[in-house]
Coordinates of C-alpha atoms in Angstrom, one line a residue:
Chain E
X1 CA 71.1 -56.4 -37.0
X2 CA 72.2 -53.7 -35.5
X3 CA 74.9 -52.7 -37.5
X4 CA 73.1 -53.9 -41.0
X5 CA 70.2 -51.7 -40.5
X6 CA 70.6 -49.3 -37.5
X7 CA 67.4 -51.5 -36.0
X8 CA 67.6 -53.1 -32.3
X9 CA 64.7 -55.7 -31.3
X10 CA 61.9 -54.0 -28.9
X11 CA 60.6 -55.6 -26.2
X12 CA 57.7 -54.0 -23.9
X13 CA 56.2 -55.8 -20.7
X14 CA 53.1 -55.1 -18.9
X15 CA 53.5 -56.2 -15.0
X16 CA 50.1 -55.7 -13.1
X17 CA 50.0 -56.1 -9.4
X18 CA 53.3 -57.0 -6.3
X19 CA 53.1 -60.8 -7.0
X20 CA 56.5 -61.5 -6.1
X21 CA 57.3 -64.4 -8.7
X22 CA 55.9 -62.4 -11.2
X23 CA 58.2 -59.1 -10.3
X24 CA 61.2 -62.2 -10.1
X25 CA 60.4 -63.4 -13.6
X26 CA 60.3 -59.7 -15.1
X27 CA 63.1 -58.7 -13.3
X28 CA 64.9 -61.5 -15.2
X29 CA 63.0 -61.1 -18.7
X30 CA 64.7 -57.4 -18.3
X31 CA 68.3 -58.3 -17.2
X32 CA 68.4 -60.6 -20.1
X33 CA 67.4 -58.5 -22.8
X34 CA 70.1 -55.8 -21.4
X35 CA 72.3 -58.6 -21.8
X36 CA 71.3 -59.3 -25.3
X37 CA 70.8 -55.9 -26.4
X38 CA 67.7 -55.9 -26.6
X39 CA 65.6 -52.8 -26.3
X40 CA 63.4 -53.0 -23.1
X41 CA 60.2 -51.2 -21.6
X42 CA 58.3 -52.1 -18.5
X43 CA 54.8 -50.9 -17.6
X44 CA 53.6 -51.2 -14.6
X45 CA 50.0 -51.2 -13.0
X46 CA 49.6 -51.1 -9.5
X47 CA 47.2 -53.5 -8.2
X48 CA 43.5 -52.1 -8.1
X49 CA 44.2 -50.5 -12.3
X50 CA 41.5 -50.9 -14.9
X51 CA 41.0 -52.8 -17.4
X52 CA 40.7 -50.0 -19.8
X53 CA 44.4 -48.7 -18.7
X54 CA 46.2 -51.7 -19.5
X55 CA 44.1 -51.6 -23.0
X56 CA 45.9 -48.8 -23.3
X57 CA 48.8 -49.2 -23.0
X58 CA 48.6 -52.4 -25.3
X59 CA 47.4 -50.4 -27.6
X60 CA 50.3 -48.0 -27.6
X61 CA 52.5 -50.7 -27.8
X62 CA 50.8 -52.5 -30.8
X63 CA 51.2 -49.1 -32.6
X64 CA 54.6 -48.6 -31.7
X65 CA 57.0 -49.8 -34.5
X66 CA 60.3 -49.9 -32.1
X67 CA 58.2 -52.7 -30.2
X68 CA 58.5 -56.0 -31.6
X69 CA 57.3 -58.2 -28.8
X70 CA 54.5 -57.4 -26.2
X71 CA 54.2 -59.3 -23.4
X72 CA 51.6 -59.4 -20.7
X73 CA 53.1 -60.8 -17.2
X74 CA 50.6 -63.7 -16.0
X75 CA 48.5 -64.3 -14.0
X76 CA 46.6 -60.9 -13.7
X77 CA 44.6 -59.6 -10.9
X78 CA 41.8 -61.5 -10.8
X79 CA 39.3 -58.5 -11.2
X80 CA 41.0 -58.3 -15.0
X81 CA 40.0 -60.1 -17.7
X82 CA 42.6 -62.1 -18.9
X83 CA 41.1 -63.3 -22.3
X84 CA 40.1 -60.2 -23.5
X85 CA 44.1 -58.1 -22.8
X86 CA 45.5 -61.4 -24.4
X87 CA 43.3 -61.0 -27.1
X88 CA 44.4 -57.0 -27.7
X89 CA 47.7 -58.5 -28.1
X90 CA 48.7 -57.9 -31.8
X91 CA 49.3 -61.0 -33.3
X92 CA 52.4 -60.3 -34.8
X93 CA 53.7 -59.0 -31.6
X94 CA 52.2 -61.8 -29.6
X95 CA 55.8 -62.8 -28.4
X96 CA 54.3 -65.2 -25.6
X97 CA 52.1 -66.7 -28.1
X98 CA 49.1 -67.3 -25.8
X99 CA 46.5 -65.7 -28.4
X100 CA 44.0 -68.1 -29.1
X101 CA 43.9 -68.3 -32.9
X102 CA 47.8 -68.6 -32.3
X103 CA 47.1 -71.6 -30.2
X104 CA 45.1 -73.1 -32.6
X105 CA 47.5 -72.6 -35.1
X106 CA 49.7 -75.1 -32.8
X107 CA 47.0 -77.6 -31.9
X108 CA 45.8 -78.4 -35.8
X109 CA 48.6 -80.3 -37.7
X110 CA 49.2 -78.8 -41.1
X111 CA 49.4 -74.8 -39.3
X112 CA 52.1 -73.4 -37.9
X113 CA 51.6 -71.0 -35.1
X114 CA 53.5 -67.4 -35.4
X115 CA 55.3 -68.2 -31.9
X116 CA 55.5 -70.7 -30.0
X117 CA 55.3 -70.1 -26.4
X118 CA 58.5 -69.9 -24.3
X119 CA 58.1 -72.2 -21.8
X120 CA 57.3 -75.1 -24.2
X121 CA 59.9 -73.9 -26.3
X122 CA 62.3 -74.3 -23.6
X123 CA 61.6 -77.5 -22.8
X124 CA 62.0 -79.0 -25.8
X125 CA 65.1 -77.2 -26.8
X126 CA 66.0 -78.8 -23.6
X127 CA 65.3 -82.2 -24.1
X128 CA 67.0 -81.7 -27.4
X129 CA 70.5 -80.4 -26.9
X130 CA 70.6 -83.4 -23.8
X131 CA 69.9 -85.7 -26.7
X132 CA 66.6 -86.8 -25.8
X133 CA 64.5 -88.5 -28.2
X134 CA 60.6 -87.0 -28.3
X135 CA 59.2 -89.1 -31.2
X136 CA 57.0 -92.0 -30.2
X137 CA 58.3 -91.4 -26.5
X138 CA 55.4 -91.5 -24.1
X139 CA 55.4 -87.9 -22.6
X140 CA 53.1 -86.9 -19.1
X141 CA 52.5 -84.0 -18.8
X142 CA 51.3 -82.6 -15.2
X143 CA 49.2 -79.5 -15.2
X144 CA 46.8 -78.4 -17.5
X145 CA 47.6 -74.2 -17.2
X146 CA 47.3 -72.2 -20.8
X147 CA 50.6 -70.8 -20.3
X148 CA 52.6 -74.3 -19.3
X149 CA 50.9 -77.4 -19.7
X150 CA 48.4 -77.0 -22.6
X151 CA 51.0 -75.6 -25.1
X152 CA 53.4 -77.8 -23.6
X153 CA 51.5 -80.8 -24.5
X154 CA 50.1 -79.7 -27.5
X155 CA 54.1 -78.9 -29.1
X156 CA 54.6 -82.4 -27.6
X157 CA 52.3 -83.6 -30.2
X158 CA 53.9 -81.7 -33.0
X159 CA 57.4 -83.6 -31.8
X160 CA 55.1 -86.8 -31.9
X161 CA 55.6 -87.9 -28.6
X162 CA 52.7 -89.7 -27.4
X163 CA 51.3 -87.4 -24.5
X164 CA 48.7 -87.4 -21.6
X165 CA 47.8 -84.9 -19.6
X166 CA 47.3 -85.2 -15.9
X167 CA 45.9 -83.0 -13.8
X168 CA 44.0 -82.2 -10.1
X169 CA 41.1 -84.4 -11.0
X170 CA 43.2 -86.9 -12.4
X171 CA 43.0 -90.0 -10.1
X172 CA 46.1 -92.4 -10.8
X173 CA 48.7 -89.4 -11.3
X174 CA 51.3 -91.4 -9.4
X175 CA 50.5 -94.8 -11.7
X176 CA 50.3 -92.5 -15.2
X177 CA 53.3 -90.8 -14.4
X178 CA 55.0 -94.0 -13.9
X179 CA 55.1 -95.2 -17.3
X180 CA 56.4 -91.6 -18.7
X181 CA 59.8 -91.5 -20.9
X182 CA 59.5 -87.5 -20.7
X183 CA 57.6 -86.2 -17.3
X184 CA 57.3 -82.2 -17.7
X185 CA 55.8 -81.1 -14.4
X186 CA 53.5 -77.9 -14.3
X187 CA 51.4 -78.0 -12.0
X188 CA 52.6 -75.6 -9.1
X189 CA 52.4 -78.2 -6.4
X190 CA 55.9 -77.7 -4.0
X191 CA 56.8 -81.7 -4.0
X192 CA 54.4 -83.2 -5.8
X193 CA 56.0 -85.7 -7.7
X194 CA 57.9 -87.9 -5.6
X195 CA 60.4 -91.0 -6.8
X196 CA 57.6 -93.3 -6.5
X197 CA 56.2 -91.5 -9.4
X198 CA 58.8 -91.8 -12.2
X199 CA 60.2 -95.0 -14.1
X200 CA 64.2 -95.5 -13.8
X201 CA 65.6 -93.4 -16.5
X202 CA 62.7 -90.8 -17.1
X203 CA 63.4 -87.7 -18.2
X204 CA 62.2 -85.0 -15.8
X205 CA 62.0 -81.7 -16.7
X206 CA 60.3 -79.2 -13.8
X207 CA 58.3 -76.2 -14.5
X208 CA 56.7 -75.6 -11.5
X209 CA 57.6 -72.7 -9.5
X210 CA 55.9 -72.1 -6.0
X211 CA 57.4 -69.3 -4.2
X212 CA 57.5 -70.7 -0.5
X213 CA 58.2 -67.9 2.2
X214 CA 61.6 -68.4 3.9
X215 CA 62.0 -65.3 5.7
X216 CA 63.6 -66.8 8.7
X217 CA 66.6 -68.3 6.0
X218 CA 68.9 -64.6 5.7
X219 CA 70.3 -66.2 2.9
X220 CA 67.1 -65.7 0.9
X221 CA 67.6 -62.6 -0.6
X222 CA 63.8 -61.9 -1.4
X223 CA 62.6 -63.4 2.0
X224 CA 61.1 -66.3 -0.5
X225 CA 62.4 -69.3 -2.4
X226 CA 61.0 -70.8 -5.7
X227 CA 60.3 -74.5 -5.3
X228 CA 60.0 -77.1 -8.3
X229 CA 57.0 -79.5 -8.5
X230 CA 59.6 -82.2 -8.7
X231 CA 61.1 -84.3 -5.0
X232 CA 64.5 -83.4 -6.2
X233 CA 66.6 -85.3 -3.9
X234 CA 64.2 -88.1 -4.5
X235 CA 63.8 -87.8 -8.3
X236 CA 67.8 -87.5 -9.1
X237 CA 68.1 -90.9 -7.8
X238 CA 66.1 -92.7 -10.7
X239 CA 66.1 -89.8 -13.5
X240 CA 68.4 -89.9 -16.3
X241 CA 67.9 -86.1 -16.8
X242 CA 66.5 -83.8 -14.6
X243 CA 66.3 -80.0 -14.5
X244 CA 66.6 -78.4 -10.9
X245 CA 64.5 -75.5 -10.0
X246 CA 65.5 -72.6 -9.8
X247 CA 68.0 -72.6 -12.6
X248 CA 66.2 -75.3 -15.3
X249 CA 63.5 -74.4 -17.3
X250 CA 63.4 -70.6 -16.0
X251 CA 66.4 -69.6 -18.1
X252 CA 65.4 -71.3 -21.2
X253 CA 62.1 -69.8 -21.3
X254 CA 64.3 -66.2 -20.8
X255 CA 66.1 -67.6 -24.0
X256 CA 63.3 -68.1 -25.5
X257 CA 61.6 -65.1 -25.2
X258 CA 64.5 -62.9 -27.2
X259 CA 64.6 -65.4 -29.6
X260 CA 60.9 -65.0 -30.3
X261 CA 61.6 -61.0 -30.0
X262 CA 64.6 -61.4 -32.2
X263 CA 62.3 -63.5 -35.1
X264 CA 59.8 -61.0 -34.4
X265 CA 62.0 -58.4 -35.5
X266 CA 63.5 -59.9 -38.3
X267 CA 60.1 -60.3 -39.8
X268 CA 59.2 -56.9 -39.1
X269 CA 62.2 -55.5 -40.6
X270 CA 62.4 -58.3 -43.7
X271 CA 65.6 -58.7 -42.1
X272 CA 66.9 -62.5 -42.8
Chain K
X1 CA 11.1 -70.3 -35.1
X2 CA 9.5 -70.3 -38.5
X3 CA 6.2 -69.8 -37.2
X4 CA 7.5 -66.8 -34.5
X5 CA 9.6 -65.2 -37.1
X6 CA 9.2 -66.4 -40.6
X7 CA 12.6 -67.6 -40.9
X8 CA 14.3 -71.3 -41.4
X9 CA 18.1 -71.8 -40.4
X10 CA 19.9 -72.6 -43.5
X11 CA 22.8 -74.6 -44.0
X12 CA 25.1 -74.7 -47.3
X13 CA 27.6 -77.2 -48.0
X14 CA 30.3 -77.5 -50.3
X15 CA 31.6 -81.2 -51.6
X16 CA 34.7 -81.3 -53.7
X17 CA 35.6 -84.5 -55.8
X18 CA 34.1 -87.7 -55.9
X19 CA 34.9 -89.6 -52.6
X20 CA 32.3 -92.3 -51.9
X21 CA 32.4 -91.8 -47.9
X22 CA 32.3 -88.1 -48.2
X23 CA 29.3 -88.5 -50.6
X24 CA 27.9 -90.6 -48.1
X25 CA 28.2 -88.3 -45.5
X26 CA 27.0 -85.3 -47.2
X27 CA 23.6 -87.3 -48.5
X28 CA 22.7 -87.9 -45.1
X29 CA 23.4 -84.5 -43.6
X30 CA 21.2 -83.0 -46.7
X31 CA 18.4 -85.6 -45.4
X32 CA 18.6 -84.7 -42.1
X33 CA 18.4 -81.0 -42.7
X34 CA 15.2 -81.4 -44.9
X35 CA 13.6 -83.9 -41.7
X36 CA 14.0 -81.4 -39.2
X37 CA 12.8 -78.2 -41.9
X38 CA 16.6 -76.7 -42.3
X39 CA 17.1 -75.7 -45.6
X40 CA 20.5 -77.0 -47.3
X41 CA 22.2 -76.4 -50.2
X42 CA 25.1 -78.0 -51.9
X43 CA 27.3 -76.8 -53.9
X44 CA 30.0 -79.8 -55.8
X45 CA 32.5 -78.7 -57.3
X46 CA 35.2 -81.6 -59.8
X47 CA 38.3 -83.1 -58.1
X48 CA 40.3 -80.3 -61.0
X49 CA 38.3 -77.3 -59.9
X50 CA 40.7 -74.5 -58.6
X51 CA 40.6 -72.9 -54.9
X52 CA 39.4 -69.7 -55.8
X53 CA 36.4 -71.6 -57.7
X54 CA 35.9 -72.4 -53.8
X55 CA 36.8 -69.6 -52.2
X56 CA 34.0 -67.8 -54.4
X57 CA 31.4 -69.6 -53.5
X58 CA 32.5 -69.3 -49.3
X59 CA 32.3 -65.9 -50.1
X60 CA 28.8 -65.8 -51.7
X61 CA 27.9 -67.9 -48.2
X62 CA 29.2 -65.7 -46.0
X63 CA 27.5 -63.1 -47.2
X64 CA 24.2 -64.8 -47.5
X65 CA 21.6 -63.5 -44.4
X66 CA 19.9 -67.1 -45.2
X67 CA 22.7 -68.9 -44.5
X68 CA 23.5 -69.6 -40.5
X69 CA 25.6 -72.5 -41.3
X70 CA 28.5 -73.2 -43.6
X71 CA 30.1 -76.8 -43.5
X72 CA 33.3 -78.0 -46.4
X73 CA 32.9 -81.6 -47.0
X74 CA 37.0 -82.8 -45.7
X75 CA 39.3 -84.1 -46.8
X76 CA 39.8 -82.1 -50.0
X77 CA 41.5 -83.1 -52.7
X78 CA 45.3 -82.1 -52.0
X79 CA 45.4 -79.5 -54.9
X80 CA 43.7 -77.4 -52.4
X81 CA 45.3 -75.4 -49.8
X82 CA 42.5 -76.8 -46.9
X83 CA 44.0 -74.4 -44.4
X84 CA 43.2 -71.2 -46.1
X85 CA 40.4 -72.7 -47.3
X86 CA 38.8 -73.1 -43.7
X87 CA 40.4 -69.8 -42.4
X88 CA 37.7 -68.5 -45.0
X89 CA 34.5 -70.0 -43.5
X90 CA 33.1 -67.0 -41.4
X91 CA 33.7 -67.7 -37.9
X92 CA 30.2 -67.2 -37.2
X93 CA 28.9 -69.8 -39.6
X94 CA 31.4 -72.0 -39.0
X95 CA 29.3 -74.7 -37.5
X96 CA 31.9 -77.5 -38.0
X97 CA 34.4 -75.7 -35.5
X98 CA 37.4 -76.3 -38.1
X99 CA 38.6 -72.5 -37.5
X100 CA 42.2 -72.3 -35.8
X101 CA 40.2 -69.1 -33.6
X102 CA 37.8 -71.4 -32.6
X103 CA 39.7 -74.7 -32.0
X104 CA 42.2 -72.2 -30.2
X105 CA 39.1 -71.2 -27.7
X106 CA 38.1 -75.2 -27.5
X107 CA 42.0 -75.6 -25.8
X108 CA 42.1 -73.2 -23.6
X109 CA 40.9 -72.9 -20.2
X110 CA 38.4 -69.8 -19.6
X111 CA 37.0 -69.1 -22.9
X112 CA 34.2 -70.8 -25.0
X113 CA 34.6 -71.3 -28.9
X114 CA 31.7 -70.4 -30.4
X115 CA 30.8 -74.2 -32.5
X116 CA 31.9 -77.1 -31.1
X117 CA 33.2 -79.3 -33.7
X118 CA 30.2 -82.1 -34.2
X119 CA 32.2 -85.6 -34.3
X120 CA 33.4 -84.6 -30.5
X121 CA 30.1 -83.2 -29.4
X122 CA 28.1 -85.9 -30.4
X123 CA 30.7 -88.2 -28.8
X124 CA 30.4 -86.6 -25.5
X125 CA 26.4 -86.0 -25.9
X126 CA 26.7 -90.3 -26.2
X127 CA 28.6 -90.6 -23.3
X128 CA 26.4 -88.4 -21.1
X129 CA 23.1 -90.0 -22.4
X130 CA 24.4 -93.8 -21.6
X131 CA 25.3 -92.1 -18.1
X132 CA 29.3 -92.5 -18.3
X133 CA 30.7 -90.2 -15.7
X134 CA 33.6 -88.1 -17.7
X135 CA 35.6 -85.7 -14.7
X136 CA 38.5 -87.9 -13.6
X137 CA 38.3 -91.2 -15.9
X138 CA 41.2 -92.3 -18.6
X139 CA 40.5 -91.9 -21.7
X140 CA 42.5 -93.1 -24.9
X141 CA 41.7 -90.7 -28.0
X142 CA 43.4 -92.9 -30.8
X143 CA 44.1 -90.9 -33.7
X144 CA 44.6 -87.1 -33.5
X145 CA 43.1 -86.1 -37.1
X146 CA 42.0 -81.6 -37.1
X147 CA 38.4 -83.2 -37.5
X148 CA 38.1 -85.6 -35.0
X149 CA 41.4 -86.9 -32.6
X150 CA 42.4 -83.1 -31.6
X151 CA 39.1 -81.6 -31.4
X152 CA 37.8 -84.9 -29.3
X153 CA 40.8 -84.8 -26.9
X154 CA 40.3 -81.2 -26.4
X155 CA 36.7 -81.5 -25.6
X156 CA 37.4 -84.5 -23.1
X157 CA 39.7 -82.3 -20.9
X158 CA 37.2 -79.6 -20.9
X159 CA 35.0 -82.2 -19.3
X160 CA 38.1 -83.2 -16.9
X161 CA 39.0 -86.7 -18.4
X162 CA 42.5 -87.8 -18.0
X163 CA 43.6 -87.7 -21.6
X164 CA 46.1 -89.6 -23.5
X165 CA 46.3 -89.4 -27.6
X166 CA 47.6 -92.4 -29.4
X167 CA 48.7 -91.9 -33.0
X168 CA 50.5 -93.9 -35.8
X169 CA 54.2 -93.2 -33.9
X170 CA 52.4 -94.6 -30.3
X171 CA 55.1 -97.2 -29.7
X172 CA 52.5 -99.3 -27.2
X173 CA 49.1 -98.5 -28.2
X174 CA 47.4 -101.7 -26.9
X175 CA 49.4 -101.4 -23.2
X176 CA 47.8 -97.7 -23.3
X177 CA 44.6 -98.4 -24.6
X178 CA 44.2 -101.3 -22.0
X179 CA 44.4 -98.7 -18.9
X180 CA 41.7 -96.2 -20.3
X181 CA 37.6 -96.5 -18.8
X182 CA 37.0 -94.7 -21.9
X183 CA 38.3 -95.3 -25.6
X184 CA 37.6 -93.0 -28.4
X185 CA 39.2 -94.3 -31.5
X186 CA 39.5 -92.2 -34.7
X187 CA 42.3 -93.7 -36.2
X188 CA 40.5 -94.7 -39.9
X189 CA 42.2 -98.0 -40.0
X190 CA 39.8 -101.1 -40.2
X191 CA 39.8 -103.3 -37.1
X192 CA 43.0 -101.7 -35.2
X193 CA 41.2 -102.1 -31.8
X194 CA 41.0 -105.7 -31.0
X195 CA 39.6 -107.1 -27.7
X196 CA 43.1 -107.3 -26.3
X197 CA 43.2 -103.8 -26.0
X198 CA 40.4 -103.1 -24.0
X199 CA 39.9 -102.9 -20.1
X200 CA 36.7 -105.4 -19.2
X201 CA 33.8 -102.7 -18.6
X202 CA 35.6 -99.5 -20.8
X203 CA 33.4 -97.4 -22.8
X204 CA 34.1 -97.8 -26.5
X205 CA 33.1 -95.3 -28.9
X206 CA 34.6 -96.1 -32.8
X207 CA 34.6 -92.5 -34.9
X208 CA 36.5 -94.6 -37.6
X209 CA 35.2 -95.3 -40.6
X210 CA 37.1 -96.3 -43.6
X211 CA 35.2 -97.7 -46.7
X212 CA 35.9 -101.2 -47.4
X213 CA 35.2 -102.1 -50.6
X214 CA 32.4 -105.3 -50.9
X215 CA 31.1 -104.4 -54.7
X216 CA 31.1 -108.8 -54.4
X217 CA 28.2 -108.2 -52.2
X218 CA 25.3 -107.3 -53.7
X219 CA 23.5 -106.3 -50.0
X220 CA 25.6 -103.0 -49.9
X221 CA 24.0 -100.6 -52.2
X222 CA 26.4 -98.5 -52.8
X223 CA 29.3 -101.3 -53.6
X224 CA 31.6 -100.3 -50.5
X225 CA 31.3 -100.8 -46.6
X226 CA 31.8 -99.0 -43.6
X227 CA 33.6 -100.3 -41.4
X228 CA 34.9 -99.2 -37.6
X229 CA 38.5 -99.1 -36.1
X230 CA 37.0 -101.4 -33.6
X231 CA 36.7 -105.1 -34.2
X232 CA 33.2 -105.5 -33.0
X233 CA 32.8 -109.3 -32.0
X234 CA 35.8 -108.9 -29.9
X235 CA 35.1 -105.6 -28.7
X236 CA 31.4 -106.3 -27.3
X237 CA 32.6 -108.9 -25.2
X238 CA 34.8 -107.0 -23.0
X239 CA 33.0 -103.4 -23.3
X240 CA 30.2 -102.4 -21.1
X241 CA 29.1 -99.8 -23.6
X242 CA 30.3 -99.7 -27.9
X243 CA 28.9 -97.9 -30.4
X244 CA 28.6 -100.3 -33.4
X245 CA 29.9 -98.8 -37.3
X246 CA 27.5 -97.4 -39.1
X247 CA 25.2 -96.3 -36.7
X248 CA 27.0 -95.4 -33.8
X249 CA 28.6 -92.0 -34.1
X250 CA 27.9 -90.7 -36.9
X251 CA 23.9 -90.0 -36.7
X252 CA 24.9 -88.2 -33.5
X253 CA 27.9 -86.1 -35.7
X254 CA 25.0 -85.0 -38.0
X255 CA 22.4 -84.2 -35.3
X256 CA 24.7 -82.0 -34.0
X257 CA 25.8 -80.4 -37.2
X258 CA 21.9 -80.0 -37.1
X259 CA 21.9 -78.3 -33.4
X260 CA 25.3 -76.6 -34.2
X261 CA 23.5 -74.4 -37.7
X262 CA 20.1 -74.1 -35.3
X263 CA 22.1 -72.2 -33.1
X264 CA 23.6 -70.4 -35.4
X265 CA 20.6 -68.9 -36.6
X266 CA 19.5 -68.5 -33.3
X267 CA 21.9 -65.8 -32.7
X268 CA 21.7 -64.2 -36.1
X269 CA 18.3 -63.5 -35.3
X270 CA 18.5 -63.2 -32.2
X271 CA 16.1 -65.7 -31.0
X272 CA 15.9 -67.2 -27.8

């Protein structure tokens, strides 16, 4: 692309607050894109910003025509108001596809939605390349988040699995979960799903990421570890395919994310 | 509201084609508009007519001040592109709920859509009124139809049901029908759910209706049936509460069309 039309992909990234997952996951998003050439920008927000400053700089962004991909670092300070930024996003930039009319487009068979979200993406780019069969499969999904398990269940459906959705008021998870072909965990629960949970030969894919302080461990280099929702140790035993955390579904959702820059580019460019 | 401010909500429908249960369903919305003094208007157009015949008269609708509510009469005829078609209903007379924006809003966590698709509504309005506690229980959506499955399944995990959707590809629908307390099934195929599938004590409701044709019969007026996706006899036994078909579900769909375009109105006039 480069060399065809002297045009590199742009990729900006809002990061409000010191969560230290979130500055892990940015940190990554960044490295990769240097890897991939492409074109990066970070904005950062301390902590206590307004709303009206990150509006801002969305703005800016939706106006720029180097930026291709916008992408708003979740979750945000709680005195923000997540719907309405999300909502600023231009579609068309909307790299993380978590606009609404964008996830409506990937709920209601017959649309298609502009992107789909990463980690959903990832996850079933996954289970495809290991050969895993989503049609008719019955498919749990554990967590219920707008950025994991909603559009992770809902692109489920559009690979025709048939999925249900457990969550913290649900009151058999263990029993549900039991029957699953495909578990995708998302629920940000350190452990939660144990080997009495899964049926010999499930597929297990973890998404959950809980950073648990280990600032006694030097090895650590961020004085915290990420920890999967999955009982690894436990889960290998009776999974067919299982994705470890850190180093599963975090990388493909990293892919993901240039190769929704990348199409967004190529669209904005006509380039094919 | 007529006598505090002169003014009647008004609803305007648009029927393509000839379909007997759409007929149906569109004679009794008309009657029920003119019982509780909302004034309707239909527009038919042939099976042949052309989409910007339809767009037209959307666009007339939407800009009519008299008109709160706008409903299109699915499914149309396949000649017509039905997504752009509902992406033109304004979104505030859209008092079906069919707009990707709004079904978008209906998924995710935090936000409100603005209609709430009536099928669903008036399935959860049932299940509250017969005192069926929603948060936490399994419930089976069969069928996963824009206009009744998707929208249904959403609305259940907004009310914190344990959801699982069953479709045509479900490789054990009875085993996963059996589990659920409650059973929505929207599947339009005569008689799918037998009394083998059901838990003793689940709470049936059957959205299906698919016209059967008895012109042998001369009881049935209009030469065709409707009948359920639920095998009644069977069905009765087992549940502790079933909607029968006719009857069941579909008066509540069209009293909340009728709440849906009242509220409407309400807010373009802004009265409270």
């Amino acid at each position: 692309m480069k060399k065809s039309i002297g045009k590199v992909p742009g990729l900006a990234v809002i990061l409000v607050g010191e969560r230290r997952d979130s500055q892990t996951y940015v940190r990554n998003k960044i490295k990769a894109c240097e890897e991939v050439g492409i074109k990066s920008i970070v904005t950062e927000f301390a902590d206590g910003c307004t709303e009206d400053e990150v509006l801002n700089a969305l703005s800016n962004y939706n106006q720029d025509s180097s930026i291709n991909g916008i992408l708003v670092q979740l979750p945000l300070p709680q005195h923000l108001d997540e719907g309405k930024i999300l909502d600023a996003v231009s579609l068309e930039k909307d790299v993380d596809g978590f606009h609404p009319l964008n996830i409506g487009n990937l709920a209601m068979r017959g649309r298609e939605p502009l992107f789909i979200p990463c980690t959903p993406k990832g996850c079933i780019e996954l289970l495809i390349r290991s050969g895993v069969e989503i049609m008719g499969k019955n498919a749990v999904v554990i967590g219920r988040s707008n950025i994991v398990g909603l559009p992770t269940s809902l692109l489920l459906q559009r690979h025709h699995a048939t999925v249900s959705i457990v969550h913290a008021l649900t009151k058999n998870p263990e029993q549900i979960t039991s029957e699953a072909d495909i578990v995708i965990a998302a629920a940000g629960v350190a452990n939660l799903v144990r080997g009495s949970w899964l049926k010999p030969g499930a597929v297990v894919l973890d998404v959950g990421t809980c950073p648990v302080d280990v600032s006694v461990d030097p090895s650590c280099e961020y004085g915290y570890r990420l920890m999967g929702d999955v009982c690894y140790e436990e889960a290998m035993r009776l999974a067919s395919v299982i994705t470890p955390v850190p180093g599963g579904v975090g990388p493909m959702t990293v892919a993901m994310l240039l190769s929704n820059t990348l199409d967004s580019a190529k669209r904005a460019y006509g380039f094919t």
